[in-house]
Amino acid sequence: MSAFDKLVTASLPLVPKPIVRRVAAPYIAGEHRDDLLRVAADMNRSGYAVAAAILGEFVDRREEATHAVEEYASLLRSLSEHSIDAYIHVKPTHLGLKIDREFCLENVRALLDTAKPLGLFVRLDMEDSPCTDDTLAIYYKVREDYDNIGVVIQSRMRRSLDDVRELGKVKANIRLCKGIYLEPHAIAYTDPEIIRRNFTLLLEEMLDAGCYAAIATHDEILVWEAYRLLERYKVPHDRYEFQMLLGVTAPLRQLIRDAGHRIRIAVPYGPNWHAYSLRRLRKNPAITGYVLKSFLSGKG
Ligand SMILES: Cc1cc2nc3c(=O)[nH]c(=O)nc-3n(C[C@H](O)[C@H](O)[C@H](O)COP(=O)(O)OP(=O)(O)OC[C@H]3O[C@@H](n4cnc5c(N)ncnc54)[C@H](O)[C@@H]3O)c2cc1C
């Protein structure tokens, strides 16, 4: 981490809440479910599918996880009632992974039970490395009974090639991303070029194994690499999609949409935007850099 990054990270708690709110605004639908429904409907009208999430992570009280399950269940029903083209993605630690894995597993099952009759899909996000084994264990367990579940692989992690090869055996629906959490060099690549090349390698493994590929990146080189591999493997349009975050690289997402590829935008909402924004900014100073840049340039 550079001296500037350290300074920015250390100063984050001093930034007044309204400024953090303004800076975070393009990336978050709002505080309420109605905000999510409005932004998601707008996205659908513009030709994008949506991945909806409630902001929250690392809860340490059972009531918080139970509340998250209830809110997610209501969200699933609202998405269905409003015929919005969306699925949900959830952080296992929001559903109590750090409290008790079995408790989290039951919460994931509850969501899948709600989603299944509505024809909706649930993706388990991948969090930092202490969560990886437990998240994959939950995925494999529920995969025995449900097909409306997907998982995430991070190209930053050294273990990911082995994980993709295992997931390939069950033709998992995988979202591939670089990974937002800064991890020790012993278990993660830290060179951006290796993280990129590993992304391409993992995507090729996924396509070769017949996995559904959700290609989550704003990095145009990786979008180009994905086009190349999709062409080479003659992947049908219903076997892959691109994914991006709300508020990030809108021109690139338009190019992908206009080229005829399915693309899904991750849209988060909820009252926990402040804690989430600070945690996210602190976790990755590179993102802090983007955020400050957009704030200072007046786009925040
Ligand atoms: C739909 C989706 C789901 C994700 N799920 C997970 C997950 O479950 N687990 C996980 O660890 N990570 C997740 N990520 C985050 C991901 O791992 C990366 O941290 C993030 O996407 C940045 O990597 P990149 O491939 O876009 O490349 P980068 O090189 O980081 O970014 C390319 C360009 O995109 C722009 N950019 C990227 N991110 C931002 C941002 N936040 N704000 C403003 N500009 C930005 C910048 O202009 C940058 O130059 C997800 C990302 C997406 C898009």
Short mmCIF file of C-alpha atoms and ligand atoms in Angstrom, two decimals:
data_model
loop_
_atom_site.label_atom_id
_atom_site.label_comp_id
_atom_site.label_asym_id
_atom_site.label_seq_id
_atom_site.Cartn_x
_atom_site.Cartn_y
_atom_site.Cartn_z
CA MET A 1 0.00 0.00 0.00
CA SER A 2 1.47 3.38 -0.96
CA ALA A 3 1.84 6.22 1.56
CA PHE A 4 -1.02 8.05 -0.20
CA ASP A 5 -3.28 4.96 0.01
CA LYS A 6 -2.45 4.61 3.71
CA LEU A 7 -3.28 8.26 4.32
CA VAL A 8 -6.58 8.03 2.42
CA THR A 9 -7.55 4.83 4.23
CA ALA A 10 -6.70 6.25 7.65
CA SER A 11 -8.70 9.43 6.96
CA LEU A 12 -11.88 7.65 5.83
CA PRO A 13 -13.67 7.68 9.21
CA LEU A 14 -13.15 11.47 9.32
CA VAL A 15 -15.03 12.01 6.08
CA PRO A 16 -18.47 13.50 6.94
CA LYS A 17 -21.38 11.08 6.37
CA PRO A 18 -23.13 13.28 3.76
CA ILE A 19 -19.92 13.30 1.69
CA VAL A 20 -19.54 9.51 1.91
CA ARG A 21 -23.24 9.31 0.92
CA ARG A 22 -22.66 11.54 -2.08
CA VAL A 23 -19.55 9.65 -3.09
CA ALA A 24 -21.33 6.30 -2.69
CA ALA A 25 -24.56 7.46 -4.41
CA PRO A 26 -23.79 6.27 -7.97
CA TYR A 27 -22.98 2.81 -6.65
CA ILE A 28 -26.04 2.23 -4.45
CA ALA A 29 -29.76 2.28 -5.40
CA GLY A 30 -30.82 3.83 -2.08
CA GLU A 31 -31.88 2.82 1.39
CA HIS A 32 -35.19 1.09 0.68
CA ARG A 33 -36.57 -1.80 -1.35
CA ASP A 34 -38.58 0.66 -3.46
CA ASP A 35 -35.31 2.35 -4.47
CA LEU A 36 -33.98 -1.00 -5.61
CA LEU A 37 -37.16 -1.79 -7.55
CA ARG A 38 -37.08 1.60 -9.27
CA VAL A 39 -33.40 1.36 -10.30
CA ALA A 40 -33.77 -2.29 -11.33
CA ALA A 41 -36.78 -1.49 -13.52
CA ASP A 42 -34.79 1.37 -15.11
CA MET A 43 -31.91 -1.01 -15.78
CA ASN A 44 -34.27 -3.58 -17.37
CA ARG A 45 -35.74 -0.86 -19.61
CA SER A 46 -32.19 -0.05 -20.77
CA GLY A 47 -31.55 -3.67 -21.66
CA TYR A 48 -29.71 -4.89 -18.55
CA ALA A 49 -30.60 -7.73 -16.19
CA VAL A 50 -30.00 -7.07 -12.48
CA ALA A 51 -28.32 -8.81 -9.54
CA ALA A 52 -29.90 -7.30 -6.42
CA ALA A 53 -28.24 -7.30 -3.00
CA ILE A 54 -28.99 -5.92 0.43
CA LEU A 55 -25.98 -4.20 1.95
CA GLY A 56 -24.65 -6.03 4.96
CA GLU A 57 -21.88 -8.42 5.94
CA PHE A 58 -20.08 -10.01 8.90
CA VAL A 59 -23.10 -9.94 11.21
CA ASP A 60 -22.45 -11.32 14.68
CA ARG A 61 -26.02 -11.62 16.02
CA ARG A 62 -28.51 -14.26 14.89
CA GLU A 63 -31.34 -11.69 14.78
CA GLU A 64 -29.45 -9.68 12.16
CA ALA A 65 -29.02 -12.72 9.92
CA THR A 66 -32.67 -13.72 10.38
CA HIS A 67 -33.72 -10.18 9.52
CA ALA A 68 -31.57 -10.35 6.35
CA VAL A 69 -33.27 -13.60 5.33
CA GLU A 70 -36.72 -12.00 5.82
CA GLU A 71 -35.77 -8.91 3.83
CA TYR A 72 -34.26 -11.02 1.03
CA ALA A 73 -37.42 -13.19 0.95
CA SER A 74 -39.59 -10.05 0.63
CA LEU A 75 -37.26 -8.78 -2.07
CA LEU A 76 -37.60 -12.02 -4.04
CA ARG A 77 -41.41 -11.75 -3.87
CA SER A 78 -41.30 -8.08 -4.94
CA LEU A 79 -39.01 -8.83 -7.90
CA SER A 80 -41.42 -11.52 -9.01
CA GLU A 81 -44.55 -9.36 -8.50
CA HIS A 82 -43.00 -6.54 -10.55
CA SER A 83 -41.73 -8.96 -13.23
CA ILE A 84 -38.22 -7.59 -12.89
CA ASP A 85 -35.46 -9.48 -14.69
CA ALA A 86 -33.23 -9.99 -11.65
CA TYR A 87 -31.79 -12.46 -9.22
CA ILE A 88 -30.33 -11.94 -5.78
CA HIS A 89 -26.79 -12.33 -4.56
CA VAL A 90 -25.95 -12.66 -0.89
CA LYS A 91 -22.88 -12.52 1.30
CA PRO A 92 -22.72 -15.66 3.47
CA THR A 93 -21.49 -13.58 6.44
CA HIS A 94 -24.69 -11.50 6.11
CA LEU A 95 -26.59 -14.76 6.63
CA GLY A 96 -24.57 -15.69 9.72
CA LEU A 97 -21.54 -17.59 8.37
CA LYS A 98 -19.35 -16.16 11.14
CA ILE A 99 -21.86 -17.18 13.80
CA ASP A 100 -22.36 -20.81 12.78
CA ARG A 101 -22.00 -22.52 9.41
CA GLU A 102 -25.04 -24.76 9.91
CA PHE A 103 -27.16 -21.73 10.79
CA CYS A 104 -25.95 -20.00 7.60
CA LEU A 105 -26.67 -23.15 5.58
CA GLU A 106 -30.25 -23.21 6.84
CA ASN A 107 -30.64 -19.52 5.97
CA VAL A 108 -29.38 -20.18 2.43
CA ARG A 109 -31.86 -23.06 2.14
CA ALA A 110 -34.68 -20.78 3.29
CA LEU A 111 -33.84 -18.30 0.53
CA LEU A 112 -33.64 -21.04 -2.08
CA ASP A 113 -37.02 -22.36 -0.95
CA THR A 114 -38.52 -18.91 -1.49
CA ALA A 115 -36.73 -18.33 -4.79
CA LYS A 116 -37.36 -21.72 -6.39
CA PRO A 117 -41.17 -21.54 -6.93
CA LEU A 118 -40.75 -17.97 -8.20
CA GLY A 119 -38.26 -19.19 -10.81
CA LEU A 120 -35.51 -17.03 -9.29
CA PHE A 121 -31.82 -17.62 -8.78
CA VAL A 122 -29.55 -17.01 -5.77
CA ARG A 123 -25.79 -16.46 -5.94
CA LEU A 124 -23.48 -16.78 -2.96
CA ASP A 125 -20.89 -14.00 -3.08
CA MET A 126 -17.31 -14.88 -2.21
CA GLU A 127 -15.84 -12.93 0.68
CA ASP A 128 -12.36 -12.91 2.18
CA SER A 129 -10.18 -16.01 2.36
CA PRO A 130 -11.28 -17.26 5.82
CA CYS A 131 -14.77 -17.68 4.28
CA THR A 132 -13.78 -19.56 1.11
CA ASP A 133 -13.92 -23.17 2.35
CA ASP A 134 -17.17 -22.66 4.26
CA THR A 135 -18.83 -20.87 1.34
CA LEU A 136 -17.89 -23.63 -1.09
CA ALA A 137 -19.00 -26.29 1.42
CA ILE A 138 -22.42 -24.60 1.68
CA TYR A 139 -22.60 -24.35 -2.12
CA TYR A 140 -21.88 -28.08 -2.63
CA LYS A 141 -24.33 -29.04 0.12
CA VAL A 142 -27.28 -27.06 -1.25
CA ARG A 143 -26.36 -27.98 -4.83
CA GLU A 144 -27.50 -31.54 -3.97
CA ASP A 145 -31.08 -30.29 -3.63
CA TYR A 146 -31.30 -27.06 -5.65
CA ASP A 147 -30.27 -25.96 -9.13
CA ASN A 148 -31.07 -22.24 -8.66
CA ILE A 149 -27.76 -21.53 -6.91
CA GLY A 150 -24.44 -20.12 -8.07
CA VAL A 151 -21.08 -19.29 -6.58
CA VAL A 152 -18.14 -16.90 -7.15
CA ILE A 153 -14.47 -17.52 -7.93
CA GLN A 154 -11.76 -14.87 -7.49
CA SER A 155 -8.85 -14.86 -9.95
CA ARG A 156 -6.67 -13.24 -7.26
CA MET A 157 -6.64 -16.48 -5.24
CA ARG A 158 -3.94 -19.08 -5.92
CA ARG A 159 -6.38 -21.91 -5.06
CA SER A 160 -8.94 -20.86 -7.69
CA LEU A 161 -7.72 -23.14 -10.49
CA ASP A 162 -8.27 -26.18 -8.24
CA ASP A 163 -11.65 -24.80 -7.14
CA VAL A 164 -12.77 -24.22 -10.74
CA ARG A 165 -11.74 -27.73 -11.73
CA GLU A 166 -13.85 -29.17 -8.87
CA LEU A 167 -16.79 -26.88 -9.70
CA GLY A 168 -16.46 -27.87 -13.34
CA LYS A 169 -17.34 -31.46 -12.38
CA VAL A 170 -20.82 -30.31 -11.30
CA LYS A 171 -21.07 -27.76 -14.15
CA ALA A 172 -21.51 -25.00 -11.60
CA ASN A 173 -22.88 -21.58 -12.43
CA ILE A 174 -19.82 -19.46 -11.59
CA ARG A 175 -19.34 -15.72 -11.40
CA LEU A 176 -15.69 -15.04 -12.13
CA CYS A 177 -14.17 -11.82 -10.74
CA LYS A 178 -10.73 -10.58 -9.73
CA GLY A 179 -11.64 -10.43 -6.02
CA ILE A 180 -11.99 -7.31 -3.96
CA TYR A 181 -10.30 -8.43 -0.74
CA LEU A 182 -6.60 -7.81 -0.28
CA GLU A 183 -5.09 -11.15 0.67
CA PRO A 184 -1.57 -12.23 1.75
CA HIS A 185 0.90 -13.03 -1.02
CA ALA A 186 1.21 -16.59 0.28
CA ILE A 187 -2.34 -17.38 -0.83
CA ALA A 188 -3.12 -14.73 -3.43
CA TYR A 189 -1.53 -13.19 -6.48
CA THR A 190 -0.74 -9.55 -5.94
CA ASP A 191 0.63 -8.68 -9.38
CA PRO A 192 -2.28 -7.18 -11.37
CA GLU A 193 -1.02 -8.78 -14.58
CA ILE A 194 -1.02 -12.28 -13.04
CA ILE A 195 -4.52 -11.69 -11.62
CA ARG A 196 -5.62 -10.76 -15.15
CA ARG A 197 -3.97 -13.72 -16.85
CA ASN A 198 -5.36 -16.05 -14.21
CA PHE A 199 -8.83 -14.62 -14.93
CA THR A 200 -8.45 -15.64 -18.57
CA LEU A 201 -7.11 -19.07 -17.61
CA LEU A 202 -10.01 -19.68 -15.19
CA LEU A 203 -12.58 -18.51 -17.72
CA GLU A 204 -11.18 -20.92 -20.28
CA GLU A 205 -11.39 -23.79 -17.74
CA MET A 206 -15.00 -22.84 -16.95
CA LEU A 207 -16.05 -22.74 -20.58
CA ASP A 208 -14.21 -25.95 -21.38
CA ALA A 209 -16.00 -27.70 -18.49
CA GLY A 210 -19.42 -26.45 -19.66
CA CYS A 211 -20.03 -24.18 -16.67
CA TYR A 212 -22.37 -21.19 -16.95
CA ALA A 213 -19.98 -18.22 -16.90
CA ALA A 214 -20.87 -14.89 -15.34
CA ILE A 215 -17.95 -12.72 -16.39
CA ALA A 216 -17.75 -9.93 -13.80
CA THR A 217 -15.24 -7.28 -14.79
CA HIS A 218 -14.91 -3.67 -15.92
CA ASP A 219 -11.44 -4.34 -17.30
CA GLU A 220 -11.67 -3.95 -21.06
CA ILE A 221 -8.74 -6.26 -21.72
CA LEU A 222 -10.61 -9.03 -19.91
CA VAL A 223 -13.78 -8.24 -21.82
CA TRP A 224 -11.74 -8.61 -25.01
CA GLU A 225 -10.24 -11.90 -23.77
CA ALA A 226 -13.75 -13.13 -22.93
CA TYR A 227 -15.00 -12.28 -26.44
CA ARG A 228 -12.07 -14.25 -27.86
CA LEU A 229 -12.80 -17.32 -25.71
CA LEU A 230 -16.58 -17.17 -26.26
CA GLU A 231 -15.91 -17.21 -29.96
CA ARG A 232 -13.32 -19.98 -29.79
CA TYR A 233 -15.57 -22.25 -27.67
CA LYS A 234 -18.68 -21.24 -29.67
CA VAL A 235 -20.49 -20.63 -26.39
CA PRO A 236 -24.23 -20.19 -26.93
CA HIS A 237 -25.74 -16.92 -25.64
CA ASP A 238 -27.66 -18.70 -22.86
CA ARG A 239 -24.45 -20.13 -21.33
CA TYR A 240 -22.79 -16.88 -20.26
CA GLU A 241 -23.32 -13.26 -19.31
CA PHE A 242 -21.21 -10.24 -18.45
CA GLN A 243 -21.65 -8.52 -15.10
CA MET A 244 -20.76 -5.06 -13.82
CA LEU A 245 -21.38 -2.91 -10.76
CA LEU A 246 -23.93 -0.11 -10.74
CA GLY A 247 -22.29 3.21 -11.53
CA VAL A 248 -19.07 1.79 -12.98
CA THR A 249 -17.84 2.08 -16.60
CA ALA A 250 -21.28 2.70 -18.13
CA PRO A 251 -19.84 3.25 -21.66
CA LEU A 252 -18.23 -0.21 -21.64
CA ARG A 253 -21.42 -1.88 -20.46
CA GLN A 254 -23.31 -0.18 -23.31
CA LEU A 255 -20.79 -1.49 -25.83
CA ILE A 256 -21.20 -5.03 -24.49
CA ARG A 257 -25.01 -4.75 -24.56
CA ASP A 258 -24.99 -3.29 -28.07
CA ALA A 259 -22.76 -6.12 -29.27
CA GLY A 260 -25.64 -8.46 -28.36
CA HIS A 261 -24.29 -10.02 -25.16
CA ARG A 262 -26.39 -10.50 -22.04
CA ILE A 263 -25.19 -8.21 -19.27
CA ARG A 264 -26.28 -7.96 -15.64
CA ILE A 265 -25.75 -5.02 -13.31
CA ALA A 266 -25.20 -5.60 -9.59
CA VAL A 267 -27.44 -3.16 -7.71
CA PRO A 268 -27.09 -2.95 -3.91
CA TYR A 269 -29.42 -1.16 -1.50
CA GLY A 270 -30.17 -0.90 2.21
CA PRO A 271 -29.75 1.19 5.32
CA ASN A 272 -26.22 -0.11 5.95
CA TRP A 273 -24.71 1.92 3.13
CA HIS A 274 -22.36 3.94 5.37
CA ALA A 275 -20.64 1.06 7.15
CA TYR A 276 -20.56 -0.87 3.86
CA SER A 277 -19.03 2.01 1.91
CA LEU A 278 -16.33 2.63 4.51
CA ARG A 279 -15.48 -1.04 4.83
CA ARG A 280 -15.34 -1.46 1.09
CA LEU A 281 -13.17 1.62 0.62
CA ARG A 282 -10.86 0.55 3.42
CA LYS A 283 -10.49 -2.99 2.02
CA ASN A 284 -9.16 -1.84 -1.29
CA PRO A 285 -7.34 1.47 -1.64
CA ALA A 286 -7.49 1.11 -5.43
CA ILE A 287 -11.28 1.45 -5.22
CA THR A 288 -10.80 4.38 -2.84
CA GLY A 289 -8.73 5.94 -5.60
CA TYR A 290 -11.56 5.56 -8.15
CA VAL A 291 -14.06 6.93 -5.68
CA LEU A 292 -11.98 9.95 -4.73
CA LYS A 293 -11.22 10.61 -8.38
CA SER A 294 -14.89 10.68 -9.27
CA PHE A 295 -15.62 12.88 -6.22
CA LEU A 296 -12.86 15.35 -6.99
CA SER A 297 -13.84 15.52 -10.65
CA GLY A 298 -17.34 16.54 -9.56
CA LYS A 299 -19.01 13.31 -10.67
CA GLY A 300 -19.54 12.19 -7.07
C1 LIG B 1 -21.09 -8.06 -10.58
C2 LIG B 1 -19.87 -8.12 -9.73
C3 LIG B 1 -19.87 -8.95 -8.63
C4 LIG B 1 -18.73 -9.03 -7.81
N1 LIG B 1 -18.71 -9.93 -6.79
C5 LIG B 1 -17.60 -10.09 -6.06
C6 LIG B 1 -17.50 -11.09 -5.06
O1 LIG B 1 -18.44 -11.86 -4.81
N2 LIG B 1 -16.34 -11.18 -4.37
C7 LIG B 1 -15.27 -10.35 -4.59
O2 LIG B 1 -14.24 -10.50 -3.95
N3 LIG B 1 -15.35 -9.39 -5.55
C8 LIG B 1 -16.47 -9.24 -6.26
N4 LIG B 1 -16.52 -8.28 -7.25
C9 LIG B 1 -15.46 -7.25 -7.32
C10 LIG B 1 -14.35 -7.66 -8.25
O3 LIG B 1 -13.67 -8.73 -7.66
C11 LIG B 1 -13.35 -6.51 -8.50
O4 LIG B 1 -12.87 -6.01 -7.32
C12 LIG B 1 -13.93 -5.35 -9.25
O5 LIG B 1 -14.85 -5.77 -10.22
C13 LIG B 1 -12.80 -4.59 -9.94
O6 LIG B 1 -12.12 -5.45 -10.84
P1 LIG B 1 -12.18 -5.31 -12.43
O7 LIG B 1 -12.15 -6.65 -13.02
O8 LIG B 1 -13.34 -4.47 -12.80
O9 LIG B 1 -10.80 -4.65 -12.80
P2 LIG B 1 -10.10 -3.33 -12.32
O10 LIG B 1 -8.80 -3.28 -13.03
O11 LIG B 1 -10.08 -3.23 -10.83
O12 LIG B 1 -11.05 -2.21 -12.86
C14 LIG B 1 -11.10 -1.86 -14.24
C15 LIG B 1 -11.63 -0.44 -14.33
O13 LIG B 1 -12.97 -0.42 -13.84
C16 LIG B 1 -13.20 0.73 -13.01
N5 LIG B 1 -13.66 0.29 -11.70
C17 LIG B 1 -13.58 -0.97 -11.22
N6 LIG B 1 -14.19 -1.05 -10.01
C18 LIG B 1 -14.66 0.19 -9.73
C19 LIG B 1 -15.39 0.77 -8.65
N7 LIG B 1 -15.80 0.05 -7.59
N8 LIG B 1 -15.71 2.08 -8.70
C20 LIG B 1 -15.36 2.81 -9.76
N9 LIG B 1 -14.67 2.32 -10.82
C21 LIG B 1 -14.32 1.04 -10.81
C22 LIG B 1 -11.91 1.51 -13.01
O14 LIG B 1 -12.02 2.51 -14.01
C23 LIG B 1 -10.87 0.52 -13.42
O15 LIG B 1 -9.81 1.11 -14.11
C24 LIG B 1 -17.61 -8.22 -8.09
C25 LIG B 1 -17.63 -7.38 -9.21
C26 LIG B 1 -18.73 -7.34 -10.03
C27 LIG B 1 -18.68 -6.48 -11.24
#
